[in-house]
Short mmCIF file of C-alpha atoms and ligand atoms in Angstrom, two decimals:
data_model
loop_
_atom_site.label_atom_id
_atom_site.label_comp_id
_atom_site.label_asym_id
_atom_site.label_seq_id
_atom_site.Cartn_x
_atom_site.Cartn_y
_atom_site.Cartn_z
CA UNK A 564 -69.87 -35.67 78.72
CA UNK A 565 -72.58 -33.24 80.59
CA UNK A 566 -71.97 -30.05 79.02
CA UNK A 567 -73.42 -26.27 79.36
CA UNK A 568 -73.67 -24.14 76.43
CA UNK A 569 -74.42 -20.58 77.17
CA UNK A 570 -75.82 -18.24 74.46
CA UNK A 571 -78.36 -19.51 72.02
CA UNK A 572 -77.33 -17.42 68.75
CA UNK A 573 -75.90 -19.12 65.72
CA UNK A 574 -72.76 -20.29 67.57
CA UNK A 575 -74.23 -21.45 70.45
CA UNK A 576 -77.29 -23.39 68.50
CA UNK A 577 -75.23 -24.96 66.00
CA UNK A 578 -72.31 -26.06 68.76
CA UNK A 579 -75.14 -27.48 71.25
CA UNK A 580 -77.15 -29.28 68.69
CA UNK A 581 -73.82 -30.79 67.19
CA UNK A 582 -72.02 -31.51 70.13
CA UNK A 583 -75.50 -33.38 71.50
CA UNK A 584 -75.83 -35.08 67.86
CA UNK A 585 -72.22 -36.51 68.67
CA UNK A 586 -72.94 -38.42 71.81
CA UNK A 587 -72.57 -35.24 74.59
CA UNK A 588 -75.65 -34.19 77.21
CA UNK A 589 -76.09 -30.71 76.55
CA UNK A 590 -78.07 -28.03 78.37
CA UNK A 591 -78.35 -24.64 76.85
CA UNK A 592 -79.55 -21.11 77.92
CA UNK A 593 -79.75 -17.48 77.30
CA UNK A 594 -80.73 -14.67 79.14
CA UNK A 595 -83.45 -14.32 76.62
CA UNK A 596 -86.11 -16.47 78.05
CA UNK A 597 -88.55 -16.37 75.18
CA UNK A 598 -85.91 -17.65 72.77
CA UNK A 599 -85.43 -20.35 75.85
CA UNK A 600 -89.79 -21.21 75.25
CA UNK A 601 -89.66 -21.14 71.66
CA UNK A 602 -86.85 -23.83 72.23
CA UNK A 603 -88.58 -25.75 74.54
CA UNK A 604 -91.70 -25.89 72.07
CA UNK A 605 -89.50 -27.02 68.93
CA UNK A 606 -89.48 -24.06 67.42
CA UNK A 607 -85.26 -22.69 65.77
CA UNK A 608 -84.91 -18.98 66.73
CA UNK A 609 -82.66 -18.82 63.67
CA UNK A 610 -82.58 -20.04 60.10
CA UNK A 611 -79.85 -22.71 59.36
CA UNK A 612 -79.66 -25.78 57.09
CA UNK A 613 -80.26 -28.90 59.33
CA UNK A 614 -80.43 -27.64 62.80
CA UNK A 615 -84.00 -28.15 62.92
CA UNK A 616 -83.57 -31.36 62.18
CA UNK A 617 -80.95 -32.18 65.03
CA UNK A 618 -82.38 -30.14 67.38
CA UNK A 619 -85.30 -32.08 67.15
CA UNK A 620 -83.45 -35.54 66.89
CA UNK A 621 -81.50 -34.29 70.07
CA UNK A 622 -84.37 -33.15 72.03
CA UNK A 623 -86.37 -36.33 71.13
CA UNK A 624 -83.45 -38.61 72.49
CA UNK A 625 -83.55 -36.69 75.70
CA UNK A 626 -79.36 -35.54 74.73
CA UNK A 627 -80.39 -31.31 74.63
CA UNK A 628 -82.57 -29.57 77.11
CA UNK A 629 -82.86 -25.59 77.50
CA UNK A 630 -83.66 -23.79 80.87
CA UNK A 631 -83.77 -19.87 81.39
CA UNK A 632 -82.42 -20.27 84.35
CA UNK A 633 -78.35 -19.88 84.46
CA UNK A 634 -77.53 -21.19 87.49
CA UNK A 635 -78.97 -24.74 86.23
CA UNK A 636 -77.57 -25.10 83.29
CA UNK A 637 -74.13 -23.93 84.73
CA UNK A 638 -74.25 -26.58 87.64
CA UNK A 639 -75.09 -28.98 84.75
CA UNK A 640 -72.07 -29.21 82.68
CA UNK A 641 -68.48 -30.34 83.44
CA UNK A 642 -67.56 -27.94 80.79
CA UNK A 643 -69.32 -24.68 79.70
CA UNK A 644 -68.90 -23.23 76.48
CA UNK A 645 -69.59 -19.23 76.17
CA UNK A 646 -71.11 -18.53 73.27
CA UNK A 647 -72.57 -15.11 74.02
CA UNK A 648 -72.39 -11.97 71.67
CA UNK A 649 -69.53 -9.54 71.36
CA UNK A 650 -71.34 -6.83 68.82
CA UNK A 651 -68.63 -4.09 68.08
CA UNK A 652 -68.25 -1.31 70.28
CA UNK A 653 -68.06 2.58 68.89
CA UNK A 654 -64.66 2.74 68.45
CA UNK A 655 -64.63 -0.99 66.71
CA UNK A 656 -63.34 -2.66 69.67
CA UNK A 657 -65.09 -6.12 71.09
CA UNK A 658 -68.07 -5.23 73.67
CA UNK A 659 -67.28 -8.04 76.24
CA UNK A 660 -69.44 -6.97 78.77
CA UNK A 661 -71.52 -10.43 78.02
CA UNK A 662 -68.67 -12.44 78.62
CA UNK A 663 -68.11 -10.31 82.24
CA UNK A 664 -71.53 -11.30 82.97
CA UNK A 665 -71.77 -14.94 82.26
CA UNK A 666 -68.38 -14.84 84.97
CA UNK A 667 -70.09 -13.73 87.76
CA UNK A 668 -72.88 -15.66 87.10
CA UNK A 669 -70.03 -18.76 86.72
CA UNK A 670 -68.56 -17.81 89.98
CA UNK A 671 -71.87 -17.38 91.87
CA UNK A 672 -73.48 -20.61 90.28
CA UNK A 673 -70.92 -23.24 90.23
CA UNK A 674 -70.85 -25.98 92.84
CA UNK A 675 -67.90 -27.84 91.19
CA UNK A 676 -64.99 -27.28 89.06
CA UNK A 677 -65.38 -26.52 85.73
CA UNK A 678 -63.79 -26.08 82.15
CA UNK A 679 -64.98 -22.52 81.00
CA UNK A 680 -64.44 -22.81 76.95
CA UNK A 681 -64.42 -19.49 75.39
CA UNK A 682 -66.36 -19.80 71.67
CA UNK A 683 -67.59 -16.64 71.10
CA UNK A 684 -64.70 -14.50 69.13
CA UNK A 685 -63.11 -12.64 71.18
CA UNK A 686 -59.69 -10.47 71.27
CA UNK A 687 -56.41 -11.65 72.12
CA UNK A 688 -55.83 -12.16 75.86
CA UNK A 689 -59.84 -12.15 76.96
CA UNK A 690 -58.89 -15.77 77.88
CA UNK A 691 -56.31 -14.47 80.82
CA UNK A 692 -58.68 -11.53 81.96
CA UNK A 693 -61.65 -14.23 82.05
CA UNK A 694 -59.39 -16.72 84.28
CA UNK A 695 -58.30 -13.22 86.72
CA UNK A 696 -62.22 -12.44 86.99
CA UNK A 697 -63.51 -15.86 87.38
CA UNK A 698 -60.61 -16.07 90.46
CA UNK A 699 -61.86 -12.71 91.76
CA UNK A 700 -65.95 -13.26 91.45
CA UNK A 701 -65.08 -16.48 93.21
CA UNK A 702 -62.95 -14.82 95.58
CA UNK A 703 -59.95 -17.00 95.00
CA UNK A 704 -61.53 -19.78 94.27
CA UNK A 705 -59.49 -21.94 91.74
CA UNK A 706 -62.37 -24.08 90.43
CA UNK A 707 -62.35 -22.49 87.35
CA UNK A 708 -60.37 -23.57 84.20
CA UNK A 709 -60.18 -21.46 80.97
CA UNK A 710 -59.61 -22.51 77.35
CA UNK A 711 -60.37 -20.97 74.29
CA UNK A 712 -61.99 -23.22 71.14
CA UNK A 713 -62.92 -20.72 68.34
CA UNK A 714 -65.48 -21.45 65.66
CA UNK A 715 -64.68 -21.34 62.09
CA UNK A 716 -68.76 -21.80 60.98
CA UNK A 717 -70.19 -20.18 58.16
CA UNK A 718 -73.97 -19.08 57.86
CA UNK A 719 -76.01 -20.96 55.52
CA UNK A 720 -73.26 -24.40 56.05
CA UNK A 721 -72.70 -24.22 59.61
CA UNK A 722 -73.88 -27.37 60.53
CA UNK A 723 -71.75 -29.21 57.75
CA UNK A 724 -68.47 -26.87 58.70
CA UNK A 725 -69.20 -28.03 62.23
CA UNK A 726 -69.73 -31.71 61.68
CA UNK A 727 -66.61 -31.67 58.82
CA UNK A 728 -63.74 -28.40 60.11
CA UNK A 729 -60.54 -27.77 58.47
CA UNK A 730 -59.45 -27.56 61.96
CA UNK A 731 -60.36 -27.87 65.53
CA UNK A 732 -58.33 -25.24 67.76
CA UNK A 733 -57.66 -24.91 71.14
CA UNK A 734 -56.31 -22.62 73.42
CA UNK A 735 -54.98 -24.27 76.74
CA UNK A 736 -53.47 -23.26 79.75
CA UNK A 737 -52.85 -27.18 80.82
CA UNK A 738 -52.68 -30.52 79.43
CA UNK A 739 -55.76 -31.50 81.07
CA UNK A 740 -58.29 -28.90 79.52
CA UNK A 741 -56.40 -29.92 76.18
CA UNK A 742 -57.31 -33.87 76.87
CA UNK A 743 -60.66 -32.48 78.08
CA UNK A 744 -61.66 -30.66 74.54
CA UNK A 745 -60.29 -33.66 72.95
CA UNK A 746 -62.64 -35.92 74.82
CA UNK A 747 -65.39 -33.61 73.42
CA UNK A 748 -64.56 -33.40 69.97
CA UNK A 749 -63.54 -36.90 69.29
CA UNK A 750 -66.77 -37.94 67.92
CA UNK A 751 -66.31 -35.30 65.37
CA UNK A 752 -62.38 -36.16 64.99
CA UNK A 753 -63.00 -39.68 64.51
CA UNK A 754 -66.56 -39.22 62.49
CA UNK A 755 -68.50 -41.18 64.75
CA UNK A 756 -71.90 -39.36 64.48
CA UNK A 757 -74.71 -39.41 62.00
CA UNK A 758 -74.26 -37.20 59.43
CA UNK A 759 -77.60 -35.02 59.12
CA UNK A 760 -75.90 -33.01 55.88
CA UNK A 761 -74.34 -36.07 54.42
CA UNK A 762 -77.22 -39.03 53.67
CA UNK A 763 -75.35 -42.32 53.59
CA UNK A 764 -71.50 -41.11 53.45
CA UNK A 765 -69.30 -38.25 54.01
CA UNK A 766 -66.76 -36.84 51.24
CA UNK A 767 -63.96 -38.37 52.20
CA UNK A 768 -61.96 -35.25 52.76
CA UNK A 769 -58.70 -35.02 54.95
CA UNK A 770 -59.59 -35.24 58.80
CA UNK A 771 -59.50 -32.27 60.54
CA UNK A 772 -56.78 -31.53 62.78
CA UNK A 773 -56.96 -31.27 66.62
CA UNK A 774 -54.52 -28.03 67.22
CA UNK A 775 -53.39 -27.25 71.00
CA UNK A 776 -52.25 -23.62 71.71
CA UNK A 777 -52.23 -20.94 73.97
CA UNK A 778 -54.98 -19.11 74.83
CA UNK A 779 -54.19 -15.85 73.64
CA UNK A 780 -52.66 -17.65 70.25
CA UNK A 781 -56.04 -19.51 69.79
CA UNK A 782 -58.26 -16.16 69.98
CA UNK A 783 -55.38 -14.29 67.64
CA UNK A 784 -56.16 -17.53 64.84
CA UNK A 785 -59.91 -16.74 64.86
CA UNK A 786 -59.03 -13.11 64.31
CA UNK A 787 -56.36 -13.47 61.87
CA UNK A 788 -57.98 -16.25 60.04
CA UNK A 789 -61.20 -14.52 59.10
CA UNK A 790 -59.65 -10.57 58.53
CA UNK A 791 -57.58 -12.93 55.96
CA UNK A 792 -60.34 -13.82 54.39
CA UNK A 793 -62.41 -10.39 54.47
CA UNK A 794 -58.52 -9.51 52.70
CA UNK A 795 -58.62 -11.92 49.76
CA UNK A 796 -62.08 -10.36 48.96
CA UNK A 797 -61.33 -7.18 48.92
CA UNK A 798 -57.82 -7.87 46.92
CA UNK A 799 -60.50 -9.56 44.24
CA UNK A 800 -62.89 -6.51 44.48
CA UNK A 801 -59.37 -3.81 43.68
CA UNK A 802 -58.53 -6.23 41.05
CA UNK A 803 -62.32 -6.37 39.68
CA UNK A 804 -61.98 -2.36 39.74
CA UNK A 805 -58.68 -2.72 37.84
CA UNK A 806 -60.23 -4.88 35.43
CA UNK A 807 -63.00 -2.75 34.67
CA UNK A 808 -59.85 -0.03 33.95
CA UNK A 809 -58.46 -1.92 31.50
CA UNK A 810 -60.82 -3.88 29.76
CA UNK A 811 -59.43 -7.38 31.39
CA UNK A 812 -61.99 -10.07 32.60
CA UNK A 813 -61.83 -10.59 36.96
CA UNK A 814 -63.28 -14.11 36.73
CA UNK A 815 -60.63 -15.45 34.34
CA UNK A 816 -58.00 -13.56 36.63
CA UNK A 817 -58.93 -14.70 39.96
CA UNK A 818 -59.39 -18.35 38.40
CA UNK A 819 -56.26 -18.43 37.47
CA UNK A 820 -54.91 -16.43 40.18
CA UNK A 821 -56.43 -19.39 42.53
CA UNK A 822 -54.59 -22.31 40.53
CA UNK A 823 -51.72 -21.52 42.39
CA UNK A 824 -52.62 -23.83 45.73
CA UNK A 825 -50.58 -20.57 47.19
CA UNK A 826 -53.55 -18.53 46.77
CA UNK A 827 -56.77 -20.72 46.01
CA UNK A 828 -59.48 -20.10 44.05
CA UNK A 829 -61.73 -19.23 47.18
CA UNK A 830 -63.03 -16.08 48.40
CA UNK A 831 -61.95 -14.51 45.47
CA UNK A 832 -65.48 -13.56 44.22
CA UNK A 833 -65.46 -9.87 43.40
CA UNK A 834 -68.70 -7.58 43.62
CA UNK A 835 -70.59 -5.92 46.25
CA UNK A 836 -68.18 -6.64 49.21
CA UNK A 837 -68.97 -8.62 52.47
CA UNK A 838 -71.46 -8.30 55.01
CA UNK A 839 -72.84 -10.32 57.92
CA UNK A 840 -71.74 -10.35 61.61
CA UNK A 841 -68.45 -11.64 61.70
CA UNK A 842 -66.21 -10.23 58.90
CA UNK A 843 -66.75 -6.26 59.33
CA UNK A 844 -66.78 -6.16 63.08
CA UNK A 845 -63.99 -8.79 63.40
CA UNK A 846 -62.10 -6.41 60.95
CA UNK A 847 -62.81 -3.59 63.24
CA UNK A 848 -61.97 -5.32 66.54
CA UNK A 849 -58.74 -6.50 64.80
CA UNK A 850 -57.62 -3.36 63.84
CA UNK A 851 -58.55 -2.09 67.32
CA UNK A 852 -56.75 -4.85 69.28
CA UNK A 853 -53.32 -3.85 67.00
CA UNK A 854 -53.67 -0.10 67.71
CA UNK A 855 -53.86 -0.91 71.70
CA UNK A 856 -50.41 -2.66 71.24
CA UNK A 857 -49.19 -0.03 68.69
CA UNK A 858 -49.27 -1.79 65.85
CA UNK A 859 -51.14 0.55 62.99
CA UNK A 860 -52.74 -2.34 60.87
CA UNK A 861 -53.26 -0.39 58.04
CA UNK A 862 -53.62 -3.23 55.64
CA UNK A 863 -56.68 -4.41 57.06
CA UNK A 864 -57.68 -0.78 57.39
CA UNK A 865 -57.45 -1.00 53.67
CA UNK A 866 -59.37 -4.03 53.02
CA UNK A 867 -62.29 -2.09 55.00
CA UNK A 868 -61.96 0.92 52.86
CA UNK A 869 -62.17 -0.50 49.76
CA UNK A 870 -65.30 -3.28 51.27
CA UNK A 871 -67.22 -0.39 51.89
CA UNK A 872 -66.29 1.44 48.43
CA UNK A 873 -68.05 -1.35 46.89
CA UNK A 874 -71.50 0.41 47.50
CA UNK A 875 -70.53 3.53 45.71
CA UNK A 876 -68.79 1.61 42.83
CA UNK A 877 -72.37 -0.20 42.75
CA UNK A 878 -74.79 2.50 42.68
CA UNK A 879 -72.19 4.56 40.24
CA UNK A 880 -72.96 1.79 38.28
CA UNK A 881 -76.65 1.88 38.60
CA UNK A 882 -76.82 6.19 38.02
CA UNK A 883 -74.69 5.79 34.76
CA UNK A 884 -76.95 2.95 33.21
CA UNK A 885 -80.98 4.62 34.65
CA UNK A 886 -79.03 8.29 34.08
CA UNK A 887 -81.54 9.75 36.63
CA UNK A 888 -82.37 7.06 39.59
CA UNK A 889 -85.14 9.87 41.53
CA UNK A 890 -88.60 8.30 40.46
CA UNK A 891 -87.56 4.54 39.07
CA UNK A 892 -88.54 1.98 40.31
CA UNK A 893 -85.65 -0.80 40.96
CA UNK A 894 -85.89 -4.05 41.99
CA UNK A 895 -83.72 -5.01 44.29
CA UNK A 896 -83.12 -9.24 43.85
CA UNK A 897 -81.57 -10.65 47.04
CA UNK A 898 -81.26 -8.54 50.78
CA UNK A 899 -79.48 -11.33 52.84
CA UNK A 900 -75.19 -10.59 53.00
CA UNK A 901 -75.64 -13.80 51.79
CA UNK A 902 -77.07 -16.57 50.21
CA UNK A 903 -78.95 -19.23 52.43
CA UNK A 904 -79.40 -17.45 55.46
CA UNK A 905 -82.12 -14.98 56.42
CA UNK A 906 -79.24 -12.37 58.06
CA UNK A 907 -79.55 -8.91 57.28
CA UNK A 908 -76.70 -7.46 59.74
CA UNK A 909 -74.43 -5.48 57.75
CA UNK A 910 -75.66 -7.11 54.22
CA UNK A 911 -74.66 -4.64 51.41
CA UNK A 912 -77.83 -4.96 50.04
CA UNK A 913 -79.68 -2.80 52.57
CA UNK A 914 -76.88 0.18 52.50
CA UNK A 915 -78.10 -0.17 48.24
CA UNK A 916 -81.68 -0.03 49.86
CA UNK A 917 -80.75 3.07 52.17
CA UNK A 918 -79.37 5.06 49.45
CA UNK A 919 -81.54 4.01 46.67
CA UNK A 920 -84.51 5.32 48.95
CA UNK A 921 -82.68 8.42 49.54
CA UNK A 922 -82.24 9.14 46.11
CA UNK A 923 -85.92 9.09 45.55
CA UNK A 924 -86.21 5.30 43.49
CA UNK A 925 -88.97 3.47 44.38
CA UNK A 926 -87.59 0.21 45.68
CA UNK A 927 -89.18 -3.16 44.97
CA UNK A 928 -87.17 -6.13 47.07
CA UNK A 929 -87.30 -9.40 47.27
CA UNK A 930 -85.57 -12.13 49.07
CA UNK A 931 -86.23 -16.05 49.65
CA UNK A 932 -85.63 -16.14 53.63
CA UNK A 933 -84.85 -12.19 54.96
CA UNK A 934 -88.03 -10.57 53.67
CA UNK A 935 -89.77 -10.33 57.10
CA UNK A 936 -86.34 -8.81 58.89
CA UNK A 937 -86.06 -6.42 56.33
CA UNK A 938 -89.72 -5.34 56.39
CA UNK A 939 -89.10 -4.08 60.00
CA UNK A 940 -85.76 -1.47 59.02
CA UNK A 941 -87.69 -0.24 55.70
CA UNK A 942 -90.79 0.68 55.62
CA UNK A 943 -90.76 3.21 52.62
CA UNK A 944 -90.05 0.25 49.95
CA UNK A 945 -92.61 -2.25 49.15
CA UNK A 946 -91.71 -6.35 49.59
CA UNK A 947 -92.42 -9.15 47.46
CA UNK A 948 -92.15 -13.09 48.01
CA UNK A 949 -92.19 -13.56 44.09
CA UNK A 950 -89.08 -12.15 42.23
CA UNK A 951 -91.11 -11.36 39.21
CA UNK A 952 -93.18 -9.50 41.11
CA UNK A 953 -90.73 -7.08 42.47
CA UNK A 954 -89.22 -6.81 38.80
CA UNK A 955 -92.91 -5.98 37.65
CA UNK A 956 -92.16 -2.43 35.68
CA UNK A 957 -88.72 -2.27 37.34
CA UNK A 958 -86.62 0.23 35.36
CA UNK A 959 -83.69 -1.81 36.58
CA UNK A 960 -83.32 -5.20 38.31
CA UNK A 961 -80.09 -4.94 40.94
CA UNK A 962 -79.03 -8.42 42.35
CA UNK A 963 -77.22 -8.60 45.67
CA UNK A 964 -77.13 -11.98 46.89
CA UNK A 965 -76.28 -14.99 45.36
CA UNK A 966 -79.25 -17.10 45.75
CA UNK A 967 -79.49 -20.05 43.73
CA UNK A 968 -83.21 -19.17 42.89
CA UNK A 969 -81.83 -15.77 41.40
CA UNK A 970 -78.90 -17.93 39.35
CA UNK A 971 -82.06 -19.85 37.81
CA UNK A 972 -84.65 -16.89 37.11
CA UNK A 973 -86.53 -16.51 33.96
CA UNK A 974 -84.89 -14.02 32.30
CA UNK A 975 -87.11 -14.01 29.23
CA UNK A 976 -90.36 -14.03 31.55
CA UNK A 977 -88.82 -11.48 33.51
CA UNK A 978 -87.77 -9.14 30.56
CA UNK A 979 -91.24 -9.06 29.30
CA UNK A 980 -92.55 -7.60 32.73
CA UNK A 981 -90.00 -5.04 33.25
CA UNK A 982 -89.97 -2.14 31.90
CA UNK A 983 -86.98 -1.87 30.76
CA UNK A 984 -84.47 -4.85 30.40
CA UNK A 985 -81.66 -3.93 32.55
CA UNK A 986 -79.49 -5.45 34.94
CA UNK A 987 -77.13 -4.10 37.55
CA UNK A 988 -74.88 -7.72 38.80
CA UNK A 989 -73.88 -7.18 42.21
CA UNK A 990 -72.84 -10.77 42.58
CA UNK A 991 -71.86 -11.89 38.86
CA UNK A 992 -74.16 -13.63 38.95
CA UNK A 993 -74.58 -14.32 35.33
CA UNK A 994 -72.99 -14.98 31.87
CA UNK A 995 -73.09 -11.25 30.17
CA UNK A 996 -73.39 -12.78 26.77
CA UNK A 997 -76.19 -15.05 27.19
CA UNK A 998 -77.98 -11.65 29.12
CA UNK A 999 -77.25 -9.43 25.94
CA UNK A 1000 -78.08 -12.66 23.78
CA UNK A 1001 -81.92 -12.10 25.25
CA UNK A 1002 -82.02 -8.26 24.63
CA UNK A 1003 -80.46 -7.09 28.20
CA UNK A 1004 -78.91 -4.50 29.30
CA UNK A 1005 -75.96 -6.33 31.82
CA UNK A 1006 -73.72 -4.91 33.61
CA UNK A 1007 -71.72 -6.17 36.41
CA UNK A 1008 -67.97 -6.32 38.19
CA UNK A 1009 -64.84 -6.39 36.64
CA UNK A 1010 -66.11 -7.53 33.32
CA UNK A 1011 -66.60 -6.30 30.19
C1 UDX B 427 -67.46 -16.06 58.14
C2 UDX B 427 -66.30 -17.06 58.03
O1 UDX B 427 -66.32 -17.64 56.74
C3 UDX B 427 -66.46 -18.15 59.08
O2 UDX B 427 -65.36 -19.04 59.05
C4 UDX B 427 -66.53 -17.51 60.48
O3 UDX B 427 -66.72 -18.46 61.45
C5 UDX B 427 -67.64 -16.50 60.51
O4 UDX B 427 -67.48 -15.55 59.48
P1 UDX B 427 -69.98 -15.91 57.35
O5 UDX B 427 -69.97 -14.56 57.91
O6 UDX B 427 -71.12 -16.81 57.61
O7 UDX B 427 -68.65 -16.71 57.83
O8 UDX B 427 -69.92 -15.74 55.78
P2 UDX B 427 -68.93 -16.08 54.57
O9 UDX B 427 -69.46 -17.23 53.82
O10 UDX B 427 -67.57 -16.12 55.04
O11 UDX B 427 -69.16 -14.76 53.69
C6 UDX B 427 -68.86 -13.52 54.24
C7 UDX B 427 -69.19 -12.41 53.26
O12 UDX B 427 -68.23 -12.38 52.20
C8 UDX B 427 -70.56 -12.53 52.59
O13 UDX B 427 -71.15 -11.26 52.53
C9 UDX B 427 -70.23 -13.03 51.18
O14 UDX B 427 -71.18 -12.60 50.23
C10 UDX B 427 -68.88 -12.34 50.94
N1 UDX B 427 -68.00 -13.04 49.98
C11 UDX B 427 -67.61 -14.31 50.27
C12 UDX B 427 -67.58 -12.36 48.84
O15 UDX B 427 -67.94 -11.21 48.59
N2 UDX B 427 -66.72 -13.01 47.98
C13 UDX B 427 -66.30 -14.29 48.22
O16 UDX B 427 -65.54 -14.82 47.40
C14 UDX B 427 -66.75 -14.97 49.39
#
């Protein structure tokens, strides 16, 4: 199927690459044309496992093209998936003022009807509003159909949790748009594509499941679904704190907590909280969708609370072990929210950075993929490509991403360049024993 994908961010990339990997003819565009040229020359705007690869296998078989202009790539496809931004707003709500623009562009472009899939996560009921603007840009036109198909992607896997989902949703106002989505995702459904993550075969985990819902019901899941998980983590981080209280491990707890299939032994990792662009401002937007409907959603409000108590918790952690923090210098292990991806929006480790700075340390970082962005918001601390570098003379080594290249560090190299052998664990990352076994300091979340 011809199809238009509009917004070139992580969403949009990964959904256009995968969709053209399947089979599809995709266009895409954004309203930033030099992200459109670095496309056109081959070169990803963003850092993800794979796409590089696909966009390139795409592009070479002539299934993904990118234009700057709009109006092209919206006469293109039979359906157009919306994958712009919605950053928060000041009071937490969803800015949607992209999606309002990429209507009136739909209504002014279009030359035939269309399917207009929503994909970027919106609120409850943007779906309806979309349909009532599309009809009044297009003054009454009814050419215009609306679904919504939320994405469940993570950073750093996004290409696998595309090419494998739990689930495929999608919000429908008629049976047709619902057979139309299906017709798209059925090379993914049925696992007819080459599977750039997967060399030779794919686990051979349950398929996923083609759901049809409303509209609004469809946005609510992709809402609900990740402030549950933001939830779970932050119900592991007031358990990690308990823990700490009462000289009980949080690992051994949240293992066996997760036995029960009930609860699962995922996203139960305590420590420094979550970051990136989807879980704090979905949060937010959640909460303020509920309070325009009267509902106070305080537990969520909760889970926020104690998410961004995990800083303070941190650096209490680091002032009680360096006593005074003005004038030591700290290496900070790991600035991406997480690991494998080079995004720094909302990562705990630069609010550690920020007050670290403040306090007068002098901050050594390091990171394998989000040195460069980081460079640009801080200035003041110095940057290093090798990790042993940043630790050189550190007073204290603070880890706050889980990169696999921090799990397999040196510790006995890296002891004898520091100046003191102490770590902070932001991300338990490590076995305290063996730590102590080579002389450390350790300390870390909800463990002894
Ligand atoms: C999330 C959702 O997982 C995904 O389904 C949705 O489409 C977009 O938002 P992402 O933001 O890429 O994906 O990251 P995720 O892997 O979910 O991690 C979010 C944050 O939680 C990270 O900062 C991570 O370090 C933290 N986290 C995750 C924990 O602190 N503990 C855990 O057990 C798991």
């Amino acid at each position: 199927m011809r199809l238009s994908v509009i917004g070139c961010g992580y969403v949009g990339l990964v959904t256009g690459a995968c969709l053209a990997e399947a089979g599809h003819e995709v266009i895409c565009t954004d309203i930033d044309a030099d992200r459109i040229a670095k496309l056109k020359a081959g070169q990803v705007p963003i850092y993800e496992h794979h796409l590089d690869k696909i966009l390139t296998a795409a592009g070479n078989a002539g299934k993904i093209s990118y234009t700057a202009d709009a109006g092209e790539a919206i006469r293109f496809g039979e359906a157009i998936f919306i994958c712009v931004g919605t950053p928060p707003r000041h009071d937490g709500s969803a800015d949607l003022s992209a999606i309002d623009h990429v209507a009136q562009q739909i209504a002014a472009e279009a030359r035939s009807p269309k399917l207009v899939i929503e994909k970027s996560t919106v609120p409850a009921r943007t779906g309806i509003e979309l349909q009532r603007a599309l009809t009044a840009y297009s003054r009454g036109g009814n050419g215009f159909r609306v679904a919504s198909n939320p994405e469940f992607l993570r950073e750093g896997t996004a290409v696998e949790d595309f090419f494998h989902p739990d689930r495929v949703v999608v919000g429908v106002e008629d049976q047709a748009a619902a057979e139309q989505l299906h017709e798209i995702y059925r090379p993914i459904l049925e696992r007819r594509f080459t599977c750039p993550v997967h060399t030779g075969k794919c686990p051979d985990t349950q398929k996923a499941e083609f759901l049809v819902t409303t509209i609004s019901s469809a946005e609510l899941i992709k809402h609900a679904s990740n402030s549950f998980l933001a939830l779970k983590i932050s119900y592991a981080n007031a358990v990690s704190d308990l823990c700490e209280k009462l000289g009980a491990n949080v690992e051994e707890v949240t293992h066996a907590m997760g036995l029960d299939p009930r609860i699962g032994t995922q996203f139960m990792r305590a420590g420094l909280g979550f970051g990136g662009f989807c879980f704090p401002k979905d949060i937010q937007a959640f909460i303020s969708l509920a309070a325009t409907v009267g509902v106070d959603f305080e537990i969520l409000k909760a889970a926020e609370r104690v998410n961004k108590q995990r800083i303070d918790r941190f650096l209490e952690k680091v002032s009680k072990a360096l006593w005074v923090v003005k004038g030591k210098r700290v290496a900070i292990l790991g600035l991406a929210f997480k690991a494998n991806t080079d995004d720094i929006r909302f990562a705990p480790a630069l609010e550690v950075m920020r007050r670290l700075l403040e306090e007068g340390a002098d901050v050594h970082a390091c990171d394998p993929e989000a040195l460069e962005k980081a460079k640009k918001q801080f200035p003041q601390a110095h940057f290093h490509e090798d990790p042993y570098q940043a630790l050189q003379g550190a007073h204290a080594a603070l880890i706050c991403t889980e990169w696999d290249q921090y799990k397999k560090l040196d510790w006995e190299k890296a002891g004898k360049v520091m100046a003191r052998k102490l770590i902070v664990d932001g991300r338990n990352l490590y076995t305290p024993a063996k730590l102590r076994e080579q002389g450390f300091e350790y300390v870390s979340f909800g463990r002894e």
